[in-house]
C-alpha cells in the first residue's frame, strides 16, 4: 500500500528562484541558467550491500562557499527499512510544469533499486532537513503492474510521475516497463501500451514537441545484482537497444539496435532546447557516446560521435580496460557535454555546438584504476607502462572513479560522486566498502573550455556517523539539467 507519514504544511522558501508567480522551474533552459547558485545538494547515500546493517539515507550537503558548514553533510534522513539501495532520484514536478501555477516542486522522488520501494521526500517545509512524506510499497506495485526494480523518475506536465522499472519480482528483464503514479504517488497503471514493453530498462527522456520518448537498456536484475560478469553479456542478459515510443501514447514505434558500438546504453539526454530533435546516449561497456536524431521520414537514426578506446593493462581481470561511460550530462545552453569514465578515472568536457562533431575541450583525472600507486598499469603502444596523476583534495586521496555528475545551472561548477552501485563498487573498487565515497567539485571554463579541481570542496562519506557510505546521485532543491524537461 501507499503509506503516509506525518505531513508538514508547506512553506515558501524561495528555492525555486523567482517562479512563485507561475509553476516550478523556469520558462526556458536559458532562463534557468540565470537562476540562483546552488547552496544545497541532496545526495542518495547507501549502506545496502556494504555489510553495514543500517538504512540508506538522503544526505543534505552544504555547497555554499559563504556558509560556516560548507563542504559538509548537514542533515541525514534515514529510510525506515534496510536493503533499499537508493539510487537515482527525480522530482514530483519540474520545469515541464512551469505553466501550471498550482504545481509545486516539493517532493523528491527516491526509487529503491533493490527493495522496489519508492519514497516521496518533502523538501519544502525545511529544505535543509527534508522529511519523509510517504512511500509506495513494492508489493502493491508488483501486484498491480507486475513491475519491480524502479530506476529513473521524471515528472510529467500533467502532474503525474513516470518511473522506469527494470524487471519483475524475480529479476527477469521481460517483466520491465514504466510505472505511472498520480501527483500524490498513488499507483495508476503501467504507462506503455500492452505488448510494448522495452527489452531491457534503464533511463528515459521525453521531447514532447517531437511526440517522442526514448528509453535505454541496462540488463536483467538477476544479472547485474550479482556483479558484472562478461558471460552474462554473452548470454543476452544485457541490452544494446534504444526504444522509441510515441509520446504520450506509450506505443513503441521503433527498436534501435546499437550493436557492439552501443553495449549497455545507460544515460540518455535530448538537447534541452525542446525544439531540437537530437540528443545523446552513452554506451557504457562500448565506451562510446552516440548521437541519435530524427530522420526526414520521422524514424530515428544514430551515429557514434565519440569513442573512448580501451586501454591495454597489466594486473587486472582483463587484458583490456574500457573507459566505462556511466554518466553524462549536457549544459542547459546545449553548448557542452560532460561524461565520466568510471574505470579509467577521467571526466571530459566536449563542445557540442556542432552536435555531429563534438570537440574535446577539457579532461581531468580524478580517480580510477590507473592512478599512480595502483597495482594496475596501462600499457602504451611502445610497450612501456604508465599511470595517471590524480591530485589530493584537502589532504585526501581520491578513491574509486568518477561516477555520477551534476552541473550548476550557470554551467560553471561540476560536482561528481564515485559510487556506481554497491555490488559493482565491491567488485571494481573494494576500497569503497571500507573508506566510503566522496563528492568533489570541478570549476568549469565556459568560455574556452577546461576543467580544474576546486581545492576547497571535499565531502567525505568515509567519515559518516554510522560508518562509510556510498554516495550516488545528486539533486539541487531548485532543479537541474538532468531532472528538468521543457515542453
Short mmCIF file of C-alpha atoms in Angstrom, two decimals:
data_model
loop_
_atom_site.label_atom_id
_atom_site.label_comp_id
_atom_site.label_asym_id
_atom_site.label_seq_id
_atom_site.Cartn_x
_atom_site.Cartn_y
_atom_site.Cartn_z
CA UNK A 1 0.00 0.00 0.00
CA UNK A 2 0.95 3.65 -0.21
CA UNK A 3 1.97 4.57 3.33
CA UNK A 4 1.75 8.08 4.74
CA UNK A 5 3.80 9.62 7.47
CA UNK A 6 3.01 12.91 9.16
CA UNK A 7 2.71 15.67 6.57
CA UNK A 8 4.10 19.10 7.36
CA UNK A 9 2.32 22.06 5.82
CA UNK A 10 4.29 23.70 3.01
CA UNK A 11 6.07 26.98 3.47
CA UNK A 12 7.53 29.32 0.92
CA UNK A 13 11.32 29.23 0.90
CA UNK A 14 12.24 30.72 -2.45
CA UNK A 15 14.44 27.84 -3.57
CA UNK A 16 12.77 27.72 -6.95
CA UNK A 17 14.17 31.13 -7.71
CA UNK A 18 11.53 33.55 -8.94
CA UNK A 19 8.96 31.04 -10.13
CA UNK A 20 6.35 31.69 -7.45
CA UNK A 21 4.03 33.53 -9.90
CA UNK A 22 3.83 30.51 -12.16
CA UNK A 23 4.70 26.85 -11.86
CA UNK A 24 8.02 25.38 -10.73
CA UNK A 25 11.27 25.74 -12.57
CA UNK A 26 11.89 28.11 -15.46
CA UNK A 27 10.23 29.07 -18.71
CA UNK A 28 13.24 28.06 -20.81
CA UNK A 29 16.60 26.32 -20.33
CA UNK A 30 18.39 29.62 -20.92
CA UNK A 31 16.26 31.29 -18.25
CA UNK A 32 17.28 28.53 -15.85
CA UNK A 33 20.93 29.48 -16.36
CA UNK A 34 20.19 32.80 -14.66
CA UNK A 35 18.73 31.09 -11.61
CA UNK A 36 20.35 31.29 -8.16
CA UNK A 37 23.55 29.43 -7.40
CA UNK A 38 23.11 26.12 -5.64
CA UNK A 39 23.50 26.19 -1.88
CA UNK A 40 22.37 22.66 -1.07
CA UNK A 41 22.74 19.27 -2.70
CA UNK A 42 20.60 16.25 -1.90
CA UNK A 43 22.52 13.02 -2.45
CA UNK A 44 21.46 9.40 -2.04
CA UNK A 45 23.74 7.64 0.44
CA UNK A 46 23.79 3.84 0.55
CA UNK A 47 24.60 1.21 3.17
CA UNK A 48 22.83 -1.59 1.30
CA UNK A 49 25.40 -4.06 0.01
CA UNK A 50 28.22 -2.69 2.17
CA UNK A 51 27.84 -5.16 5.03
CA UNK A 52 26.59 -2.46 7.41
CA UNK A 53 23.12 -3.13 8.76
CA UNK A 54 21.99 0.45 8.51
CA UNK A 55 19.25 2.03 6.37
CA UNK A 56 20.17 4.07 3.32
CA UNK A 57 19.60 7.79 3.73
CA UNK A 58 19.23 11.08 1.92
CA UNK A 59 22.12 13.39 2.78
CA UNK A 60 21.83 17.17 2.58
CA UNK A 61 25.19 18.73 1.71
CA UNK A 62 26.07 22.40 2.16
CA UNK A 63 27.77 23.73 -1.00
CA UNK A 64 27.51 27.45 -0.20
CA UNK A 65 31.12 28.75 -0.02
CA UNK A 66 29.99 31.53 2.33
CA UNK A 67 28.46 29.12 4.83
CA UNK A 68 30.24 28.00 8.02
CA UNK A 69 29.17 24.42 7.27
CA UNK A 70 30.41 24.48 3.65
CA UNK A 71 31.54 21.12 2.26
CA UNK A 72 29.85 19.06 4.97
CA UNK A 73 26.78 16.85 5.39
CA UNK A 74 24.35 18.95 7.44
CA UNK A 75 21.39 16.54 7.60
CA UNK A 76 20.71 12.83 7.18
CA UNK A 77 17.24 11.39 6.57
CA UNK A 78 17.38 7.60 7.11
CA UNK A 79 14.81 5.45 5.34
CA UNK A 80 12.56 3.29 7.55
CA UNK A 81 13.78 -0.02 6.07
CA UNK A 82 17.03 -1.86 5.42
CA UNK A 83 18.25 -3.02 2.00
CA UNK A 84 16.67 -0.40 -0.26
CA UNK A 85 19.70 0.57 -2.41
CA UNK A 86 18.66 4.16 -3.04
CA UNK A 87 19.98 5.03 -6.47
CA UNK A 88 18.53 7.69 -8.77
CA UNK A 89 16.07 10.43 -7.88
CA UNK A 90 13.64 12.84 -9.50
CA UNK A 91 11.06 15.49 -8.70
CA UNK A 92 7.28 15.40 -8.45
CA UNK A 93 7.21 18.47 -10.72
CA UNK A 94 9.81 20.41 -12.68
CA UNK A 95 10.06 22.94 -15.50
CA UNK A 96 7.66 20.86 -17.58
CA UNK A 97 5.00 22.18 -15.15
CA UNK A 98 6.18 25.80 -15.33
CA UNK A 99 2.91 26.89 -16.90
CA UNK A 100 0.85 25.41 -14.06
CA UNK A 101 0.67 27.81 -11.11
CA UNK A 102 -0.82 25.07 -8.92
CA UNK A 103 2.21 22.79 -9.37
CA UNK A 104 4.91 22.77 -6.72
CA UNK A 105 8.40 21.26 -6.76
CA UNK A 106 8.02 19.89 -3.26
CA UNK A 107 8.72 16.16 -3.27
CA UNK A 108 11.96 14.44 -4.17
CA UNK A 109 11.18 11.01 -5.61
CA UNK A 110 13.54 8.26 -4.42
CA UNK A 111 13.11 4.86 -6.10
CA UNK A 112 14.89 1.99 -4.33
CA UNK A 113 16.61 -0.13 -6.95
CA UNK A 114 16.64 -3.38 -4.95
CA UNK A 115 13.72 -3.27 -2.49
CA UNK A 116 11.42 -1.64 -5.03
CA UNK A 117 10.05 0.98 -2.64
CA UNK A 118 9.51 4.48 -3.97
CA UNK A 119 9.88 7.21 -1.36
CA UNK A 120 8.44 10.72 -1.56
CA UNK A 121 10.58 13.16 0.42
CA UNK A 122 9.17 16.55 1.45
CA UNK A 123 11.81 19.22 0.81
CA UNK A 124 9.53 22.25 1.09
CA UNK A 125 8.95 22.76 4.80
CA UNK A 126 12.66 22.76 5.59
CA UNK A 127 14.98 22.38 2.58
CA UNK A 128 17.97 21.83 4.89
CA UNK A 129 16.23 18.98 6.74
CA UNK A 130 13.86 17.09 4.40
CA UNK A 131 11.29 14.69 5.84
CA UNK A 132 9.58 11.51 4.69
CA UNK A 133 6.09 12.15 3.26
CA UNK A 134 5.11 8.65 2.17
CA UNK A 135 6.32 5.61 0.30
CA UNK A 136 4.87 3.30 -2.31
CA UNK A 137 5.03 -0.34 -1.27
CA UNK A 138 6.79 -2.68 -3.72
CA UNK A 139 4.25 -5.46 -3.19
CA UNK A 140 1.45 -3.15 -4.32
CA UNK A 141 3.49 -2.10 -7.36
CA UNK A 142 4.11 -5.73 -8.30
CA UNK A 143 0.52 -6.82 -7.66
CA UNK A 144 -1.00 -4.02 -9.73
CA UNK A 145 1.54 -3.73 -12.54
CA UNK A 146 4.00 -6.66 -12.38
CA UNK A 147 6.88 -4.19 -12.12
CA UNK A 148 9.92 -4.13 -9.82
CA UNK A 149 13.44 -2.65 -9.60
CA UNK A 150 12.46 1.03 -10.16
CA UNK A 151 15.20 3.28 -11.51
CA UNK A 152 14.55 6.67 -13.19
CA UNK A 153 11.74 9.05 -12.18
CA UNK A 154 10.61 12.01 -14.30
CA UNK A 155 7.72 14.35 -13.62
CA UNK A 156 5.20 14.98 -16.39
CA UNK A 157 3.45 18.22 -17.31
CA UNK A 158 0.20 16.55 -16.24
CA UNK A 159 1.43 16.37 -12.64
CA UNK A 160 1.91 12.61 -12.88
CA UNK A 161 5.22 10.84 -12.24
CA UNK A 162 6.74 8.26 -14.57
CA UNK A 163 9.22 5.68 -13.24
CA UNK A 164 11.18 3.19 -15.32
CA UNK A 165 11.33 -0.31 -13.81
CA UNK A 166 13.99 -2.83 -14.78
CA UNK A 167 12.31 -6.16 -14.22
CA UNK A 168 9.71 -8.24 -12.42
CA UNK A 169 9.86 -9.51 -8.84
CA UNK A 170 12.07 -12.44 -9.91
CA UNK A 171 14.56 -10.14 -11.63
CA UNK A 172 13.61 -11.07 -15.19
CA UNK A 173 14.03 -8.32 -17.76
CA UNK A 174 10.89 -9.45 -19.58
CA UNK A 175 8.82 -8.02 -16.75
CA UNK A 176 10.09 -4.45 -17.10
CA UNK A 177 8.28 -1.31 -18.20
CA UNK A 178 7.10 2.06 -16.92
CA UNK A 179 5.11 2.81 -13.77
CA UNK A 180 2.70 5.74 -13.77
CA UNK A 181 1.94 7.42 -10.44
CA UNK A 182 -0.52 10.23 -9.83
CA UNK A 183 0.50 13.53 -8.23
CA UNK A 184 0.08 12.05 -4.72
CA UNK A 185 2.09 8.91 -5.51
CA UNK A 186 -0.84 6.57 -5.95
CA UNK A 187 -0.34 3.79 -8.48
CA UNK A 188 -2.28 4.39 -11.69
CA UNK A 189 -1.06 1.82 -14.19
CA UNK A 190 1.76 0.87 -16.48
CA UNK A 191 2.45 3.68 -18.91
CA UNK A 192 3.37 1.75 -22.04
CA UNK A 193 0.69 0.03 -24.07
CA UNK A 194 0.26 -3.71 -23.54
CA UNK A 195 2.78 -5.61 -25.62
CA UNK A 196 5.05 -2.55 -25.94
CA UNK A 197 7.45 -3.11 -23.06
CA UNK A 198 11.18 -2.49 -23.67
CA UNK A 199 13.64 -5.38 -24.00
CA UNK A 200 15.60 -4.03 -21.05
CA UNK A 201 15.01 -1.00 -18.87
CA UNK A 202 17.11 1.83 -17.53
CA UNK A 203 16.88 5.56 -18.30
CA UNK A 204 14.47 7.60 -20.45
CA UNK A 205 13.90 11.14 -21.70
CA UNK A 206 10.93 12.64 -23.50
CA UNK A 207 10.74 15.50 -26.01
CA UNK A 208 7.04 16.46 -26.29
CA UNK A 209 7.31 18.75 -29.35
CA UNK A 210 8.53 15.73 -31.28
CA UNK A 211 5.96 13.46 -29.62
CA UNK A 212 8.73 11.07 -28.65
CA UNK A 213 10.15 9.33 -25.60
CA UNK A 214 13.31 7.20 -25.87
CA UNK A 215 14.46 4.69 -23.27
CA UNK A 216 17.72 2.79 -22.83
CA UNK A 217 18.93 -0.65 -21.72
CA UNK A 218 20.96 -1.89 -18.77
CA UNK A 219 20.29 -5.53 -18.06
CA UNK A 220 18.26 -8.15 -16.24
CA UNK A 221 18.29 -7.51 -12.48
CA UNK A 222 19.11 -11.17 -11.86
CA UNK A 223 22.37 -10.49 -13.73
CA UNK A 224 23.53 -7.04 -12.59
CA UNK A 225 22.64 -7.62 -8.93
CA UNK A 226 25.29 -10.35 -8.79
CA UNK A 227 28.08 -8.07 -10.02
CA UNK A 228 29.29 -7.69 -13.58
CA UNK A 229 30.06 -10.90 -15.48
CA UNK A 230 31.01 -10.83 -19.17
CA UNK A 231 29.34 -14.21 -19.55
CA UNK A 232 26.03 -12.55 -18.75
CA UNK A 233 26.62 -10.26 -21.74
CA UNK A 234 27.25 -13.29 -23.95
CA UNK A 235 24.12 -14.92 -22.52
CA UNK A 236 21.99 -11.98 -23.64
CA UNK A 237 21.23 -10.65 -20.16
CA UNK A 238 22.37 -7.11 -21.02
CA UNK A 239 20.96 -4.68 -23.55
CA UNK A 240 22.16 -2.73 -26.57
CA UNK A 241 18.92 -1.12 -27.73
CA UNK A 242 17.05 2.17 -27.71
CA UNK A 243 13.26 2.04 -27.52
CA UNK A 244 11.43 4.84 -29.34
CA UNK A 245 7.92 5.49 -28.00
CA UNK A 246 5.10 7.73 -29.09
CA UNK A 247 4.57 10.48 -26.54
CA UNK A 248 2.40 10.47 -24.59
CA UNK A 249 0.75 7.44 -26.18
CA UNK A 250 3.12 4.74 -24.98
CA UNK A 251 3.39 2.76 -28.23
CA UNK A 252 6.84 1.52 -29.21
CA UNK A 253 7.37 2.93 -32.69
CA UNK A 254 10.94 1.76 -33.28
CA UNK A 255 13.54 -0.53 -31.75
CA UNK A 256 17.07 0.69 -32.45
CA UNK A 257 19.82 -1.93 -32.18
CA UNK A 258 23.06 -0.13 -31.35
CA UNK A 259 25.03 -3.36 -31.78
CA UNK A 260 28.56 -3.76 -30.43
CA UNK A 261 29.15 0.01 -30.57
CA UNK A 262 26.41 0.61 -28.03
CA UNK A 263 26.59 -2.12 -25.41
CA UNK A 264 24.87 -1.16 -22.16
CA UNK A 265 23.42 2.20 -23.27
CA UNK A 266 22.71 3.83 -19.92
CA UNK A 267 22.03 7.55 -19.53
CA UNK A 268 20.11 9.36 -22.28
CA UNK A 269 19.54 13.09 -22.81
CA UNK A 270 17.81 15.08 -25.51
CA UNK A 271 19.21 18.55 -26.04
CA UNK A 272 17.45 20.87 -23.59
CA UNK A 273 16.02 23.10 -26.33
CA UNK A 274 12.58 21.47 -26.72
CA UNK A 275 12.52 22.24 -30.43
CA UNK A 276 15.58 20.07 -31.09
CA UNK A 277 15.22 16.53 -32.39
CA UNK A 278 18.61 15.19 -31.34
CA UNK A 279 20.39 14.01 -28.24
CA UNK A 280 22.98 11.57 -26.92
CA UNK A 281 23.25 8.26 -25.16
CA UNK A 282 26.31 6.77 -23.51
CA UNK A 283 27.21 3.17 -24.36
CA UNK A 284 28.89 2.17 -21.10
CA UNK A 285 30.61 -1.09 -21.99
CA UNK A 286 31.48 0.03 -25.52
CA UNK A 287 32.57 3.40 -24.09
CA UNK A 288 31.07 5.36 -26.97
CA UNK A 289 28.97 8.50 -26.99
CA UNK A 290 26.20 8.03 -29.55
CA UNK A 291 24.12 10.79 -31.11
CA UNK A 292 20.52 10.00 -32.02
CA UNK A 293 18.42 12.13 -34.36
CA UNK A 294 15.14 12.24 -36.27
CA UNK A 295 15.22 11.36 -39.96
CA UNK A 296 13.13 13.03 -42.64
CA UNK A 297 10.73 10.08 -42.65
CA UNK A 298 10.06 10.51 -38.89
CA UNK A 299 12.16 7.47 -37.95
CA UNK A 300 15.20 7.87 -35.71
CA UNK A 301 18.83 7.22 -36.60
CA UNK A 302 22.07 7.10 -34.66
CA UNK A 303 25.82 7.55 -35.09
CA UNK A 304 28.89 7.19 -32.86
CA UNK A 305 30.41 10.65 -32.32
CA UNK A 306 32.93 10.00 -29.52
CA UNK A 307 34.97 6.84 -28.97
CA UNK A 308 36.94 6.11 -25.80
CA UNK A 309 39.44 3.46 -26.75
CA UNK A 310 40.05 0.61 -24.30
CA UNK A 311 43.50 0.55 -22.75
CA UNK A 312 45.81 -2.44 -22.64
CA UNK A 313 46.52 -3.11 -18.97
CA UNK A 314 48.52 -5.25 -16.57
CA UNK A 315 47.37 -6.75 -13.26
CA UNK A 316 43.65 -6.53 -13.99
CA UNK A 317 40.88 -9.05 -14.62
CA UNK A 318 41.01 -8.50 -18.39
CA UNK A 319 43.85 -7.64 -20.80
CA UNK A 320 41.98 -4.51 -21.89
CA UNK A 321 40.05 -1.99 -19.80
CA UNK A 322 37.12 0.01 -21.19
CA UNK A 323 36.58 3.55 -20.01
CA UNK A 324 33.04 2.62 -18.88
CA UNK A 325 30.96 5.74 -19.56
CA UNK A 326 28.44 5.53 -16.74
CA UNK A 327 27.05 9.06 -16.61
CA UNK A 328 26.93 12.18 -18.75
CA UNK A 329 25.02 15.43 -18.95
CA UNK A 330 24.50 18.43 -21.20
CA UNK A 331 24.75 22.07 -20.09
CA UNK A 332 21.48 24.00 -20.18
CA UNK A 333 22.59 26.08 -23.17
CA UNK A 334 23.37 22.88 -25.11
CA UNK A 335 26.97 24.02 -25.63
CA UNK A 336 28.87 21.46 -23.57
CA UNK A 337 28.61 17.74 -22.91
CA UNK A 338 30.36 16.15 -19.92
CA UNK A 339 30.94 12.47 -19.23
CA UNK A 340 32.85 10.20 -16.88
CA UNK A 341 35.00 7.14 -17.46
CA UNK A 342 34.43 5.24 -14.22
CA UNK A 343 37.25 2.75 -14.72
CA UNK A 344 39.85 4.94 -16.45
CA UNK A 345 39.14 7.72 -13.95
CA UNK A 346 38.74 10.86 -16.09
CA UNK A 347 35.98 13.42 -16.57
CA UNK A 348 35.71 15.01 -20.00
CA UNK A 349 34.19 18.17 -21.43
CA UNK A 350 33.20 18.44 -25.10
CA UNK A 351 31.89 21.40 -27.07
CA UNK A 352 28.78 20.19 -28.92
CA UNK A 353 27.72 23.37 -30.68
CA UNK A 354 28.07 21.21 -33.77
CA UNK A 355 26.20 18.16 -32.40
CA UNK A 356 27.64 15.87 -35.09
CA UNK A 357 31.23 16.76 -34.27
CA UNK A 358 31.96 17.09 -30.55
CA UNK A 359 35.31 18.73 -29.74
CA UNK A 360 37.26 17.76 -26.62
CA UNK A 361 37.81 20.96 -24.60
CA UNK A 362 38.61 19.64 -21.10
CA UNK A 363 39.82 16.46 -19.41
CA UNK A 364 40.94 15.74 -15.85
CA UNK A 365 41.78 12.57 -13.89
CA UNK A 366 40.05 12.37 -10.52
CA UNK A 367 40.40 8.71 -9.58
CA UNK A 368 40.20 5.43 -11.46
CA UNK A 369 42.04 2.13 -11.54
CA UNK A 370 45.03 3.61 -13.35
CA UNK A 371 46.06 6.32 -10.90
CA UNK A 372 49.61 6.32 -9.59
CA UNK A 373 50.02 3.94 -6.67
CA UNK A 374 47.53 1.43 -8.11
CA UNK A 375 48.73 -2.10 -8.95
CA UNK A 376 47.00 -1.76 -12.33
CA UNK A 377 49.06 -0.21 -15.11
CA UNK A 378 48.23 0.78 -18.66
CA UNK A 379 50.48 -0.38 -21.47
CA UNK A 380 51.30 2.07 -24.25
CA UNK A 381 51.87 1.27 -27.89
CA UNK A 382 55.62 1.34 -27.24
CA UNK A 383 55.24 -1.38 -24.60
CA UNK A 384 56.01 0.93 -21.70
CA UNK A 385 53.57 1.15 -18.79
CA UNK A 386 52.02 4.33 -17.47
CA UNK A 387 49.58 5.64 -14.86
CA UNK A 388 47.78 8.93 -14.31
CA UNK A 389 48.46 11.64 -11.77
CA UNK A 390 45.47 12.17 -9.52
CA UNK A 391 45.74 15.07 -7.06
CA UNK A 392 44.69 15.00 -3.44
CA UNK A 393 41.96 17.33 -2.18
CA UNK A 394 42.21 18.73 1.34
CA UNK A 395 44.87 16.11 2.05
CA UNK A 396 42.62 13.23 0.98
CA UNK A 397 43.42 10.79 -1.82
CA UNK A 398 40.67 10.32 -4.41
CA UNK A 399 39.33 6.78 -4.39
CA UNK A 400 37.14 4.87 -6.79
CA UNK A 401 36.35 6.51 -10.12
CA UNK A 402 34.11 9.44 -11.09
CA UNK A 403 30.56 8.19 -11.50
CA UNK A 404 27.52 10.48 -11.15
CA UNK A 405 27.89 14.14 -12.11
CA UNK A 406 25.74 17.24 -11.70
CA UNK A 407 26.24 20.70 -13.20
CA UNK A 408 25.32 24.07 -11.72
CA UNK A 409 22.59 25.99 -13.53
CA UNK A 410 25.10 28.52 -14.88
CA UNK A 411 27.35 25.70 -16.05
CA UNK A 412 30.38 26.79 -14.04
CA UNK A 413 30.54 24.11 -11.32
CA UNK A 414 30.54 20.37 -11.91
CA UNK A 415 30.03 18.00 -8.96
CA UNK A 416 30.99 14.32 -9.01
CA UNK A 417 30.40 11.31 -6.78
CA UNK A 418 32.19 7.98 -7.17
CA UNK A 419 29.79 5.13 -6.31
CA UNK A 420 28.06 3.28 -9.15
CA UNK A 421 26.07 0.54 -7.42
CA UNK A 422 27.11 -1.37 -4.32
CA UNK A 423 27.60 -4.78 -5.97
CA UNK A 424 29.74 -3.27 -8.73
CA UNK A 425 31.58 -0.96 -6.31
CA UNK A 426 32.56 -4.02 -4.24
CA UNK A 427 33.80 -5.78 -7.39
CA UNK A 428 35.81 -3.00 -9.03
CA UNK A 429 36.63 -0.63 -6.15
CA UNK A 430 36.50 -2.73 -2.95
CA UNK A 431 38.22 0.06 -1.00
CA UNK A 432 34.93 1.99 -1.13
CA UNK A 433 33.44 -0.58 1.26
CA UNK A 434 35.95 0.43 3.94
CA UNK A 435 36.65 4.04 3.05
CA UNK A 436 33.31 5.19 1.66
CA UNK A 437 32.84 7.51 -1.27
CA UNK A 438 33.05 11.27 -1.69
CA UNK A 439 31.83 14.34 -3.53
CA UNK A 440 34.24 16.64 -5.35
CA UNK A 441 33.64 19.77 -7.42
CA UNK A 442 35.33 20.96 -10.60
CA UNK A 443 35.44 24.54 -11.80
CA UNK A 444 34.44 24.85 -15.43
CA UNK A 445 35.77 27.29 -18.00
CA UNK A 446 32.68 28.02 -20.08
CA UNK A 447 34.50 30.41 -22.41
CA UNK A 448 37.47 28.48 -23.75
CA UNK A 449 36.69 25.15 -22.14
CA UNK A 450 38.59 23.38 -19.40
CA UNK A 451 38.20 21.71 -16.02
CA UNK A 452 40.06 22.27 -12.75
CA UNK A 453 39.60 20.93 -9.22
CA UNK A 454 38.10 23.15 -6.53
CA UNK A 455 40.57 22.54 -3.67
CA UNK A 456 38.08 23.65 -1.03
CA UNK A 457 35.26 21.13 -1.52
CA UNK A 458 35.65 17.51 -0.47
CA UNK A 459 32.67 15.81 1.16
CA UNK A 460 33.96 12.60 2.71
CA UNK A 461 31.35 9.88 3.17
CA UNK A 462 34.03 7.79 4.84
CA UNK A 463 33.52 9.87 7.98
CA UNK A 464 29.77 9.32 8.39
CA UNK A 465 28.44 8.64 11.92
CA UNK A 466 27.22 5.11 11.07
CA UNK A 467 30.31 4.23 9.07
CA UNK A 468 31.49 4.72 5.47
CA UNK A 469 28.63 5.14 2.97
CA UNK A 470 28.29 5.17 -0.81
CA UNK A 471 27.13 8.46 -2.35
CA UNK A 472 25.39 8.32 -5.73
CA UNK A 473 23.02 10.76 -7.47
CA UNK A 474 22.79 14.48 -6.62
CA UNK A 475 19.92 16.96 -6.89
CA UNK A 476 19.53 20.68 -6.14
CA UNK A 477 16.32 21.92 -4.46
CA UNK A 478 15.59 24.18 -7.46
CA UNK A 479 16.10 21.57 -10.18
CA UNK A 480 18.96 20.91 -12.54
CA UNK A 481 19.94 19.91 -16.06
CA UNK A 482 19.35 16.18 -15.54
CA UNK A 483 15.90 16.42 -13.92
CA UNK A 484 14.13 19.24 -15.77
CA UNK A 485 12.46 18.85 -19.16
CA UNK A 486 10.91 21.70 -21.13
CA UNK A 487 7.80 21.42 -23.22
#
